[in-house]
Coordinates of N, CA and C in Angstrom, one line a residue:
Chain P
M1 N 0.8 -1.2 0.0 CA 0.0 0.0 0.0 C 0.9 1.3 0.0
S2 N 1.8 1.3 1.0 CA 2.7 2.5 1.0 C 3.8 2.3 -0.1
L3 N 4.2 3.5 -0.6 CA 5.1 3.4 -1.7 C 6.6 3.3 -1.2
A4 N 7.4 2.7 -2.0 CA 8.9 2.6 -1.6 C 9.5 4.0 -1.6
K5 N 10.4 4.2 -0.7 CA 11.1 5.5 -0.6 C 11.9 5.7 -1.8
P6 N 11.8 6.9 -2.5 CA 12.5 7.1 -3.7 C 14.0 7.3 -3.4
A7 N 14.9 7.1 -4.4 CA 16.3 7.3 -4.2 C 16.5 8.8 -3.9
M8 N 17.2 9.0 -2.7 CA 17.5 10.4 -2.3 C 18.9 10.8 -2.6
R9 N 19.8 9.9 -2.7 CA 21.2 10.2 -2.8 C 21.8 9.6 -4.1
G10 N 23.0 10.0 -4.4 CA 23.8 9.4 -5.5 C 23.1 9.6 -6.9
L11 N 22.3 10.6 -7.0 CA 21.6 10.7 -8.3 C 22.6 11.2 -9.4
L12 N 23.4 12.1 -9.0 CA 24.4 12.6 -10.0 C 25.4 11.5 -10.4
G13 N 25.8 10.8 -9.3 CA 26.7 9.7 -9.6 C 26.1 8.6 -10.6
K14 N 24.9 8.3 -10.3 CA 24.2 7.3 -11.1 C 24.1 7.8 -12.6
R15 N 23.8 9.1 -12.7 CA 23.7 9.7 -14.1 C 25.0 9.7 -14.8
L16 N 26.1 10.1 -14.0 CA 27.4 10.1 -14.6 C 27.8 8.7 -15.0
R17 N 27.6 7.7 -14.1 CA 28.0 6.4 -14.5 C 27.4 5.9 -15.7
F18 N 26.1 6.4 -16.0 CA 25.5 5.9 -17.2 C 25.9 6.7 -18.4
H19 N 26.0 8.1 -18.3 CA 26.2 8.9 -19.4 C 27.6 9.1 -19.8
L20 N 28.6 9.1 -18.9 CA 30.0 9.4 -19.2 C 30.6 8.4 -20.2
P21 N 30.4 7.0 -19.9 CA 31.0 6.1 -20.9 C 30.4 6.3 -22.3
I22 N 29.1 6.6 -22.4 CA 28.4 6.8 -23.7 C 29.0 8.1 -24.3
A23 N 29.2 9.1 -23.5 CA 29.8 10.3 -24.0 C 31.2 10.1 -24.6
F24 N 32.0 9.4 -23.8 CA 33.3 9.1 -24.3 C 33.3 8.3 -25.6
A25 N 32.5 7.3 -25.6 CA 32.4 6.5 -26.8 C 32.0 7.3 -28.0
L26 N 30.9 8.1 -27.8 CA 30.4 8.9 -29.0 C 31.5 9.9 -29.4
S27 N 32.2 10.5 -28.5 CA 33.3 11.4 -28.9 C 34.3 10.7 -29.7
L28 N 34.7 9.5 -29.2 CA 35.7 8.8 -30.0 C 35.2 8.5 -31.4
V29 N 34.0 8.1 -31.5 CA 33.4 7.8 -32.8 C 33.4 9.0 -33.7
A30 N 33.0 10.2 -33.1 CA 33.0 11.4 -33.9 C 34.4 11.7 -34.4
A31 N 35.4 11.6 -33.5 CA 36.8 11.9 -33.9 C 37.3 10.9 -35.0
A32 N 37.0 9.6 -34.8 CA 37.4 8.7 -35.8 C 36.7 8.9 -37.1
A33 N 35.4 9.3 -37.1 CA 34.6 9.5 -38.3 C 35.3 10.7 -39.0
F34 N 35.6 11.8 -38.3 CA 36.2 13.0 -38.9 C 37.6 12.6 -39.5
K35 N 38.4 11.8 -38.7 CA 39.7 11.5 -39.2 C 39.6 10.7 -40.5
Y36 N 38.8 9.7 -40.5 CA 38.8 8.8 -41.7 C 37.8 9.3 -42.8
G37 N 36.9 10.2 -42.4 CA 36.0 10.8 -43.4 C 36.5 12.0 -44.1
V38 N 37.3 12.8 -43.3 CA 37.8 14.1 -43.8 C 39.3 14.2 -44.0
T39 N 40.0 14.0 -42.9 CA 41.4 14.4 -42.9 C 42.2 13.4 -43.8
E40 N 41.9 12.1 -43.7 CA 42.7 11.1 -44.5 C 42.4 11.3 -46.0
P41 N 41.1 11.4 -46.4 CA 40.9 11.7 -47.8 C 41.6 13.0 -48.3
R42 N 41.6 14.0 -47.4 CA 42.2 15.3 -47.8 C 43.7 15.1 -48.0
K43 N 44.3 14.4 -47.1 CA 45.8 14.2 -47.2 C 46.1 13.4 -48.5
Q44 N 45.2 12.4 -48.8 CA 45.4 11.6 -50.0 C 45.3 12.5 -51.2
A45 N 44.3 13.4 -51.2 CA 44.0 14.3 -52.3 C 45.2 15.2 -52.6
Y46 N 45.8 15.7 -51.5 CA 47.0 16.6 -51.7 C 48.2 15.8 -52.2
A47 N 48.3 14.5 -51.7 CA 49.4 13.7 -52.1 C 49.3 13.4 -53.6
D48 N 48.1 13.0 -54.0 CA 47.9 12.7 -55.5 C 48.1 13.9 -56.3
F49 N 47.7 15.1 -55.9 CA 47.8 16.3 -56.7 C 49.3 16.6 -56.9
Y50 N 50.1 16.5 -55.8 CA 51.5 16.9 -56.0 C 52.4 15.8 -56.6
K51 N 51.8 14.6 -56.7 CA 52.6 13.5 -57.4 C 52.8 13.9 -58.8
Q52 N 51.8 14.4 -59.5 CA 51.9 14.7 -60.9 C 52.1 16.2 -61.2
Y53 N 52.5 17.0 -60.2 CA 52.5 18.4 -60.3 C 53.8 18.9 -60.9
D54 N 53.7 19.6 -62.0 CA 54.8 20.3 -62.7 C 54.7 21.8 -62.4
A55 N 55.6 22.2 -61.5 CA 55.5 23.6 -61.0 C 55.8 24.6 -62.2
T56 N 56.8 24.3 -63.0 CA 57.2 25.2 -64.1 C 56.1 25.3 -65.1
K57 N 55.5 24.1 -65.4 CA 54.5 24.2 -66.4 C 53.3 25.0 -65.9
E58 N 52.9 24.8 -64.7 CA 51.8 25.6 -64.1 C 52.1 27.1 -64.1
F59 N 53.4 27.4 -63.8 CA 53.8 28.8 -63.7 C 53.7 29.4 -65.1
N60 N 54.2 28.7 -66.1 CA 54.1 29.3 -67.5 C 52.7 29.4 -67.9
N61 N 51.8 28.5 -67.6 CA 50.4 28.6 -68.0 C 49.8 29.9 -67.3
M62 N 50.1 30.1 -66.0 CA 49.6 31.2 -65.3 C 50.1 32.5 -65.9
R63 N 51.4 32.4 -66.2 CA 52.1 33.6 -66.8 C 51.4 34.0 -68.1
D64 N 51.1 33.0 -69.0 CA 50.5 33.4 -70.2 C 49.1 33.8 -70.1
A65 N 48.4 33.4 -69.0 CA 47.1 33.9 -68.8 C 47.1 35.4 -68.3
G66 N 48.3 35.9 -67.9 CA 48.4 37.3 -67.6 C 48.1 37.7 -66.2
V67 N 48.1 36.7 -65.2 CA 47.7 37.1 -63.9 C 48.9 37.6 -63.0
F68 N 50.1 37.6 -63.5 CA 51.3 38.1 -62.7 C 51.5 39.5 -63.1
E69 N 52.1 40.2 -62.0 CA 52.5 41.6 -62.3 C 54.0 41.7 -62.5
S70 N 54.8 40.6 -62.0 CA 56.2 40.7 -62.0 C 56.8 40.2 -63.4
V71 N 56.0 39.3 -64.0 CA 56.4 38.9 -65.4 C 55.3 39.0 -66.3
R72 N 55.6 39.5 -67.6 CA 54.6 39.6 -68.6 C 54.5 38.2 -69.3
P73 N 53.4 38.0 -70.0 CA 53.3 36.7 -70.8 C 54.4 36.6 -71.8
T74 N 54.8 35.4 -72.1 CA 55.9 35.1 -73.0 C 55.6 35.7 -74.4
G75 N 56.5 36.5 -74.9 CA 56.3 37.1 -76.2 C 55.8 38.5 -76.2
E76 N 55.8 39.1 -75.0 CA 55.4 40.5 -75.0 C 56.6 41.4 -74.7
Chain H
M1 N 2.8 33.6 -0.2 CA 3.4 34.3 0.9 C 4.2 35.5 0.4
L2 N 4.9 35.2 -0.7 CA 5.8 36.2 -1.3 C 4.9 37.3 -1.9
A3 N 3.7 36.8 -2.5 CA 2.8 37.7 -3.2 C 2.2 38.7 -2.1
T4 N 1.8 38.1 -1.0 CA 1.2 39.0 0.0 C 2.2 40.0 0.5
R5 N 3.5 39.5 0.7 CA 4.5 40.5 1.1 C 4.6 41.6 0.1
A6 N 4.6 41.2 -1.2 CA 4.8 42.2 -2.2 C 3.6 43.2 -2.2
L7 N 2.4 42.6 -2.1 CA 1.2 43.5 -2.0 C 1.3 44.4 -0.9
S8 N 1.7 44.0 0.3 CA 1.8 44.9 1.4 C 2.8 46.0 1.2
L9 N 3.9 45.6 0.5 CA 4.8 46.7 0.2 C 4.2 47.7 -0.7
V10 N 3.4 47.3 -1.7 CA 2.9 48.2 -2.7 C 1.8 49.1 -2.0
G11 N 0.9 48.4 -1.2 CA -0.2 49.2 -0.7 C 0.0 49.7 0.7
K12 N 1.1 49.3 1.3 CA 1.4 49.7 2.7 C 0.3 49.3 3.6
R13 N -0.2 48.1 3.3 CA -1.3 47.5 4.2 C -0.7 46.4 5.1
A14 N -1.4 46.1 6.1 CA -1.0 44.9 7.0 C -1.2 43.7 6.2
I15 N -0.4 42.7 6.5 CA -0.4 41.4 5.7 C -1.8 40.8 5.8
S16 N -2.5 40.9 6.9 CA -3.8 40.2 7.1 C -4.8 40.8 6.1
T17 N -4.8 42.1 5.9 CA -5.8 42.6 4.9 C -5.4 42.2 3.5
S18 N -4.1 42.1 3.3 CA -3.8 41.7 1.9 C -4.3 40.3 1.6
I19 N -4.3 39.4 2.6 CA -4.8 38.0 2.4 C -6.3 38.1 2.1
C20 N -7.0 39.0 2.9 CA -8.4 39.1 2.7 C -8.7 39.5 1.2
L21 N -7.9 40.4 0.7 CA -8.2 40.8 -0.7 C -8.0 39.7 -1.7
R22 N -7.0 38.8 -1.4 CA -6.8 37.7 -2.4 C -7.9 36.6 -2.3
G23 N -8.4 36.4 -1.1 CA -9.4 35.4 -0.9 C -10.7 35.8 -1.5
G24 N -11.7 35.0 -1.4 CA -13.1 35.4 -1.9 C -13.2 34.8 -3.3
H25 N -14.4 34.2 -3.5 CA -14.6 33.5 -4.8 C -14.7 34.4 -5.9
G26 N -13.9 34.2 -6.9 CA -14.0 34.9 -8.2 C -13.3 36.3 -8.1
V27 N -12.5 36.6 -7.1 CA -11.9 37.9 -7.1 C -10.8 38.0 -8.2
A28 N -9.9 37.0 -8.2 CA -8.8 37.1 -9.2 C -9.0 35.9 -10.1
K29 N -8.8 36.1 -11.4 CA -9.0 35.0 -12.4 C -8.0 33.8 -12.1
V30 N -6.8 34.2 -11.6 CA -5.8 33.2 -11.3 C -6.3 32.1 -10.3
D31 N -7.2 32.5 -9.4 CA -7.7 31.6 -8.4 C -8.4 30.4 -9.0
D32 N -9.0 30.6 -10.2 CA -9.8 29.5 -10.8 C -8.9 28.3 -11.0
Y33 N -7.6 28.5 -11.2 CA -6.7 27.4 -11.6 C -5.9 26.9 -10.4
N34 N -6.3 27.3 -9.2 CA -5.6 26.9 -8.0 C -6.1 25.5 -7.6
P35 N -5.2 24.5 -7.5 CA -5.7 23.2 -7.1 C -6.1 23.1 -5.7
L36 N -5.7 24.0 -4.9 CA -6.1 24.0 -3.4 C -6.7 25.4 -3.1
P37 N -8.0 25.6 -3.6 CA -8.6 27.0 -3.3 C -8.9 27.2 -1.9
D38 N -9.0 28.5 -1.5 CA -9.4 28.8 -0.1 C -10.8 28.4 0.2
V39 N -11.7 28.7 -0.8 CA -13.1 28.4 -0.5 C -13.6 27.4 -1.6
Q40 N -14.6 26.6 -1.2 CA -15.1 25.6 -2.1 C -15.8 26.3 -3.3
F41 N -16.0 25.6 -4.4 CA -16.4 26.2 -5.6 C -17.9 26.6 -5.5
V42 N -18.7 25.7 -5.1 CA -20.2 26.0 -4.9 C -20.4 26.5 -3.5
T43 N -20.8 27.8 -3.5 CA -20.9 28.5 -2.1 C -22.3 28.3 -1.6
E44 N -23.4 28.4 -2.4 CA -24.7 28.1 -1.9 C -25.1 26.7 -2.3
L45 N -25.3 25.8 -1.3 CA -25.6 24.4 -1.6 C -27.1 24.3 -1.7
S46 N -27.5 23.5 -2.8 CA -29.0 23.1 -2.8 C -29.3 22.1 -1.7
A47 N -30.6 21.8 -1.6 CA -31.0 20.9 -0.5 C -30.3 19.5 -0.7
V48 N -30.3 19.1 -2.0 CA -29.6 17.8 -2.3 C -28.2 17.8 -1.9
Q49 N -27.5 18.9 -2.2 CA -26.1 19.0 -1.9 C -25.9 19.1 -0.4
K50 N -26.8 19.8 0.3 CA -26.6 19.9 1.8 C -26.7 18.5 2.4
S51 N -27.7 17.7 1.9 CA -27.9 16.4 2.5 C -26.7 15.5 2.2
L52 N -26.1 15.7 1.0 CA -24.9 15.0 0.6 C -23.7 15.3 1.5
K53 N -23.6 16.6 1.8 CA -22.6 17.0 2.7 C -22.7 16.4 4.1
E54 N -24.0 16.2 4.6 CA -24.2 15.6 5.8 C -23.8 14.1 5.7
K55 N -24.1 13.5 4.6 CA -23.7 12.0 4.4 C -22.2 11.9 4.4
E56 N -21.5 13.0 3.9 CA -20.1 12.9 3.8 C -19.5 12.8 5.2
K57 N -20.2 13.3 6.2 CA -19.6 13.3 7.6 C -19.5 11.9 8.1
G58 N -20.3 11.0 7.5 CA -20.2 9.6 8.0 C -19.2 8.8 7.3
S59 N -19.4 7.5 7.2 CA -18.4 6.6 6.5 C -18.4 6.9 5.1
W60 N -17.3 7.0 4.5 CA -17.2 7.3 3.0 C -17.4 6.0 2.2
A61 N -17.3 4.9 2.8 CA -17.6 3.6 2.1 C -19.0 3.6 1.6
T62 N -19.9 4.3 2.3 CA -21.3 4.2 1.9 C -21.7 5.1 0.7
L63 N -20.7 6.0 0.3 CA -21.0 6.9 -0.8 C -20.8 6.2 -2.1
S64 N -21.8 6.4 -3.0 CA -21.6 5.8 -4.4 C -20.7 6.7 -5.2
N65 N -20.3 6.2 -6.3 CA -19.3 6.9 -7.2 C -19.9 8.2 -7.6
E66 N -21.2 8.2 -8.0 CA -21.8 9.5 -8.5 C -21.8 10.5 -7.3
E67 N -22.0 10.0 -6.1 CA -22.0 11.0 -4.9 C -20.6 11.5 -4.7
K68 N -19.6 10.7 -4.8 CA -18.2 11.2 -4.7 C -17.9 12.2 -5.7
I69 N -18.4 12.0 -7.0 CA -18.1 13.0 -8.0 C -18.9 14.2 -7.7
A70 N -20.1 14.1 -7.2 CA -20.9 15.3 -6.9 C -20.2 16.1 -5.8
L71 N -19.6 15.4 -4.8 CA -18.9 16.1 -3.7 C -17.7 16.8 -4.2
Y72 N -17.0 16.1 -5.2 CA -15.8 16.8 -5.8 C -16.2 18.1 -6.5
R73 N -17.3 18.0 -7.2 CA -17.8 19.1 -8.0 C -18.2 20.2 -7.1
I74 N -18.7 19.9 -5.9 CA -19.0 21.0 -5.0 C -17.8 21.8 -4.6
S75 N -16.7 21.0 -4.3 CA -15.5 21.7 -3.8 C -14.7 22.3 -4.9
F76 N -14.7 21.7 -6.1 CA -13.7 22.1 -7.1 C -14.4 22.5 -8.4
K77 N -13.8 23.5 -9.1 CA -14.5 23.9 -10.3 C -14.2 22.9 -11.4
Q78 N -12.9 22.4 -11.5 CA -12.6 21.5 -12.6 C -11.8 20.3 -12.1
S79 N -11.9 19.2 -12.8 CA -11.1 18.0 -12.5 C -9.6 18.4 -13.0
F80 N -8.7 17.5 -12.5 CA -7.3 17.8 -12.9 C -7.2 17.7 -14.4
A81 N -7.9 16.7 -15.0 CA -7.8 16.6 -16.5 C -8.3 17.9 -17.2
E82 N -9.4 18.4 -16.7 CA -10.0 19.6 -17.3 C -9.0 20.8 -17.0
M83 N -8.5 20.8 -15.8 CA -7.6 21.9 -15.5 C -6.3 21.9 -16.3
N84 N -5.8 20.7 -16.6 CA -4.5 20.7 -17.3 C -4.6 20.7 -18.8
E85 N -5.9 20.6 -19.3 CA -5.9 20.5 -20.8 C -5.5 21.8 -21.4
G86 N -4.9 21.6 -22.6 CA -4.3 22.7 -23.3 C -5.4 23.6 -23.9
T87 N -5.1 24.8 -24.2 CA -6.1 25.6 -25.0 C -5.8 25.5 -26.5
K88 N -6.6 26.2 -27.2 CA -6.3 26.2 -28.7 C -5.5 27.5 -29.0
E89 N -4.8 28.0 -28.0 CA -4.2 29.3 -28.2 C -3.1 29.2 -29.3
W90 N -2.5 28.0 -29.4 CA -1.3 27.9 -30.3 C -1.7 28.2 -31.7
K91 N -3.0 28.0 -32.1 CA -3.4 28.3 -33.5 C -3.3 29.8 -33.7
S92 N -3.8 30.6 -32.7 CA -3.7 32.0 -32.8 C -2.2 32.4 -32.9
V93 N -1.4 31.8 -32.1 CA 0.0 32.1 -32.1 C 0.7 31.9 -33.5
I94 N 0.4 30.7 -34.1 CA 1.0 30.4 -35.4 C 0.4 31.4 -36.4
A95 N -0.9 31.6 -36.3 CA -1.5 32.5 -37.3 C -0.9 33.9 -37.2
G96 N -0.7 34.4 -35.9 CA 0.0 35.7 -35.8 C 1.4 35.7 -36.3
M97 N 2.1 34.6 -36.1 CA 3.5 34.5 -36.6 C 3.5 34.6 -38.1
F98 N 2.6 33.9 -38.8 CA 2.6 33.9 -40.3 C 2.2 35.3 -40.7
F99 N 1.2 35.9 -40.0 CA 0.8 37.2 -40.4 C 1.9 38.2 -40.4
F100 N 2.6 38.2 -39.3 CA 3.7 39.2 -39.1 C 4.9 38.9 -40.0
I101 N 5.2 37.7 -40.3 CA 6.2 37.3 -41.2 C 5.8 37.8 -42.6
G102 N 4.5 37.6 -43.0 CA 4.1 38.2 -44.2 C 4.2 39.7 -44.3
M103 N 3.8 40.4 -43.3 CA 3.9 41.8 -43.3 C 5.4 42.2 -43.5
T104 N 6.3 41.5 -42.8 CA 7.7 41.8 -42.9 C 8.2 41.6 -44.4
G105 N 7.6 40.5 -45.0 CA 8.0 40.3 -46.4 C 7.6 41.4 -47.3
L106 N 6.3 42.0 -47.0 CA 5.9 43.1 -47.8 C 6.8 44.3 -47.6
V107 N 7.2 44.5 -46.3 CA 8.1 45.6 -46.1 C 9.4 45.5 -46.8
V108 N 9.9 44.2 -46.8 CA 11.2 44.0 -47.5 C 11.1 44.3 -49.0
L109 N 10.0 43.8 -49.6 CA 9.8 44.0 -51.0 C 9.8 45.5 -51.3
W110 N 9.0 46.3 -50.5 CA 8.9 47.7 -50.7 C 10.3 48.4 -50.6
Q111 N 11.1 47.9 -49.6 CA 12.5 48.4 -49.4 C 13.3 48.2 -50.6
R112 N 13.2 47.0 -51.2 CA 14.0 46.7 -52.4 C 13.7 47.6 -53.5
K113 N 12.4 48.0 -53.6 CA 12.0 48.8 -54.7 C 12.4 50.3 -54.5
F114 N 12.1 50.7 -53.3 CA 12.1 52.2 -53.1 C 13.2 52.7 -52.2
V115 N 14.0 51.8 -51.6 CA 15.0 52.3 -50.6 C 16.4 52.0 -51.2
Y116 N 16.6 50.8 -51.6 CA 18.0 50.4 -52.0 C 18.3 50.9 -53.4
G117 N 19.6 51.3 -53.5 CA 20.1 51.8 -54.8 C 20.5 50.5 -55.6
P118 N 21.0 50.8 -56.8 CA 21.3 49.6 -57.7 C 22.5 48.8 -57.1
V119 N 22.6 47.6 -57.6 CA 23.6 46.6 -57.1 C 24.9 46.9 -57.8
P120 N 26.1 46.7 -57.2 CA 27.3 47.1 -57.8 C 27.5 46.3 -59.2
P121 N 28.4 46.9 -60.1 CA 28.6 46.3 -61.4 C 29.2 44.9 -61.3
T122 N 29.8 44.6 -60.2 CA 30.5 43.3 -60.1 C 29.5 42.1 -60.1
F123 N 28.2 42.4 -60.1 CA 27.2 41.3 -60.1 C 26.7 41.0 -61.5
E124 N 27.1 41.8 -62.5 CA 26.7 41.6 -63.9 C 27.3 40.3 -64.4
S125 N 26.6 39.6 -65.3 CA 27.1 38.2 -65.7 C 28.4 38.4 -66.5
E126 N 28.5 39.5 -67.3 CA 29.7 39.7 -68.0 C 30.9 39.8 -67.1
W127 N 30.7 40.6 -66.0 CA 31.8 40.7 -65.0 C 32.1 39.4 -64.3
K128 N 31.0 38.7 -64.0 CA 31.2 37.4 -63.3 C 32.0 36.4 -64.2
E129 N 31.7 36.4 -65.5 CA 32.4 35.5 -66.3 C 33.9 35.8 -66.3
K130 N 34.2 37.1 -66.4 CA 35.6 37.5 -66.4 C 36.3 37.1 -65.0
E131 N 35.5 37.3 -63.9 CA 35.9 37.0 -62.6 C 36.3 35.5 -62.5
V132 N 35.4 34.6 -63.0 CA 35.6 33.2 -62.9 C 36.8 32.8 -63.7
Q133 N 37.0 33.4 -64.9 CA 38.1 33.1 -65.8 C 39.4 33.5 -65.1
R134 N 39.4 34.6 -64.4 CA 40.6 35.1 -63.7 C 41.0 34.2 -62.5
M135 N 39.9 33.7 -61.8 CA 40.1 32.8 -60.7 C 40.7 31.5 -61.2
L136 N 40.3 31.0 -62.4 CA 40.8 29.7 -62.9 C 42.3 30.0 -63.4
D137 N 42.5 31.1 -64.0 CA 43.9 31.5 -64.4 C 44.8 31.5 -63.2
M138 N 44.4 32.0 -62.1 CA 45.2 32.1 -60.9 C 45.3 30.7 -60.2
R139 N 44.6 29.7 -60.7 CA 44.6 28.4 -60.0 C 44.1 28.5 -58.5
I140 N 43.0 29.2 -58.3 CA 42.4 29.3 -57.0 C 42.0 27.9 -56.5
N141 N 42.5 27.4 -55.3 CA 42.2 26.1 -54.7 C 42.3 25.0 -55.7
P142 N 43.5 24.7 -56.2 CA 43.6 23.7 -57.3 C 43.5 22.3 -56.8
V143 N 43.6 22.0 -55.5 CA 43.7 20.7 -55.0 C 42.3 20.1 -54.8
E144 N 41.5 20.8 -54.0 CA 40.1 20.2 -53.7 C 39.0 21.2 -54.0
G145 N 39.3 22.4 -54.3 CA 38.3 23.5 -54.4 C 37.9 23.9 -55.7
F146 N 38.0 25.2 -56.0 CA 37.5 25.8 -57.2 C 38.1 25.3 -58.5
S147 N 39.4 25.5 -58.6 CA 40.1 25.1 -59.9 C 40.2 23.6 -60.0
A148 N 40.1 22.9 -58.9 CA 40.1 21.4 -59.0 C 39.0 20.9 -59.8
K149 N 37.9 21.7 -59.9 CA 36.7 21.2 -60.6 C 36.7 21.6 -62.1
W150 N 37.8 22.3 -62.6 CA 37.9 22.7 -64.0 C 38.8 21.8 -64.7
D151 N 38.4 21.4 -65.9 CA 39.3 20.6 -66.7 C 40.1 21.5 -67.6
Y152 N 41.4 21.7 -67.3 CA 42.2 22.6 -68.1 C 42.5 22.2 -69.5
E153 N 42.5 20.8 -69.7 CA 42.8 20.3 -71.1 C 41.6 20.6 -72.0
N154 N 40.4 20.3 -71.6 CA 39.3 20.4 -72.4 C 38.5 21.8 -72.3
K155 N 39.0 22.6 -71.4 CA 38.5 23.9 -71.2 C 37.0 23.8 -70.8
E156 N 36.7 23.0 -69.9 CA 35.2 22.9 -69.4 C 35.2 22.4 -68.0
W157 N 34.1 22.5 -67.3 CA 34.0 22.0 -66.0 C 34.0 20.5 -66.0
K158 N 34.7 19.9 -65.0 CA 34.7 18.4 -64.9 C 33.4 17.9 -64.6
K159 N 33.1 16.7 -65.2 CA 31.8 16.1 -65.0 C 31.6 15.5 -63.6

């Protein structure tokens, strides 16, 4: 008939014991997801770009397009 | 308690008179929603209700369910379910929101026509074409961004 006495103490501890491991796990998942979803592909993209990069050729193309102030396009 | 203190500060009255002002059936609208009112809801009891109140003084096991409900209705204006039910106010709120957003839209349209001057020349499509060409010439973000999406061999955007 009479109700059981409700929990009066340890409420914060109980909540932390439940939520903190989950929070840690989710944070790790978020970090891993960002690392393997964003940073690793980006590093790979940069590596691939510079593998075939000819700086002189690019420079000459840019020069001929007329974007530099220090050098005029070839033949001017 | 806090309210009566505040009232006495405002009116410079004794606390006892402030309580008298708050009590009384139907003085303040707020009292209708008080689950523990000072006075019962029905002040003048009919003969049936008076006899019911007498019966209440005896054993409650003898009361039927209808009599218990009748006693409740004597003391209280609404049941908890009635007291807690929502109003339809949210419809007015949403309607008001849409109305004022619409009015704001009209004001913005009027502003565009009559207040703002012309947009700078840098927004014209001719200018924009030259701008994009210059960005591609400069190799803006060639790894993952702008120029990475341009096919320099075939002079077109990459598929």
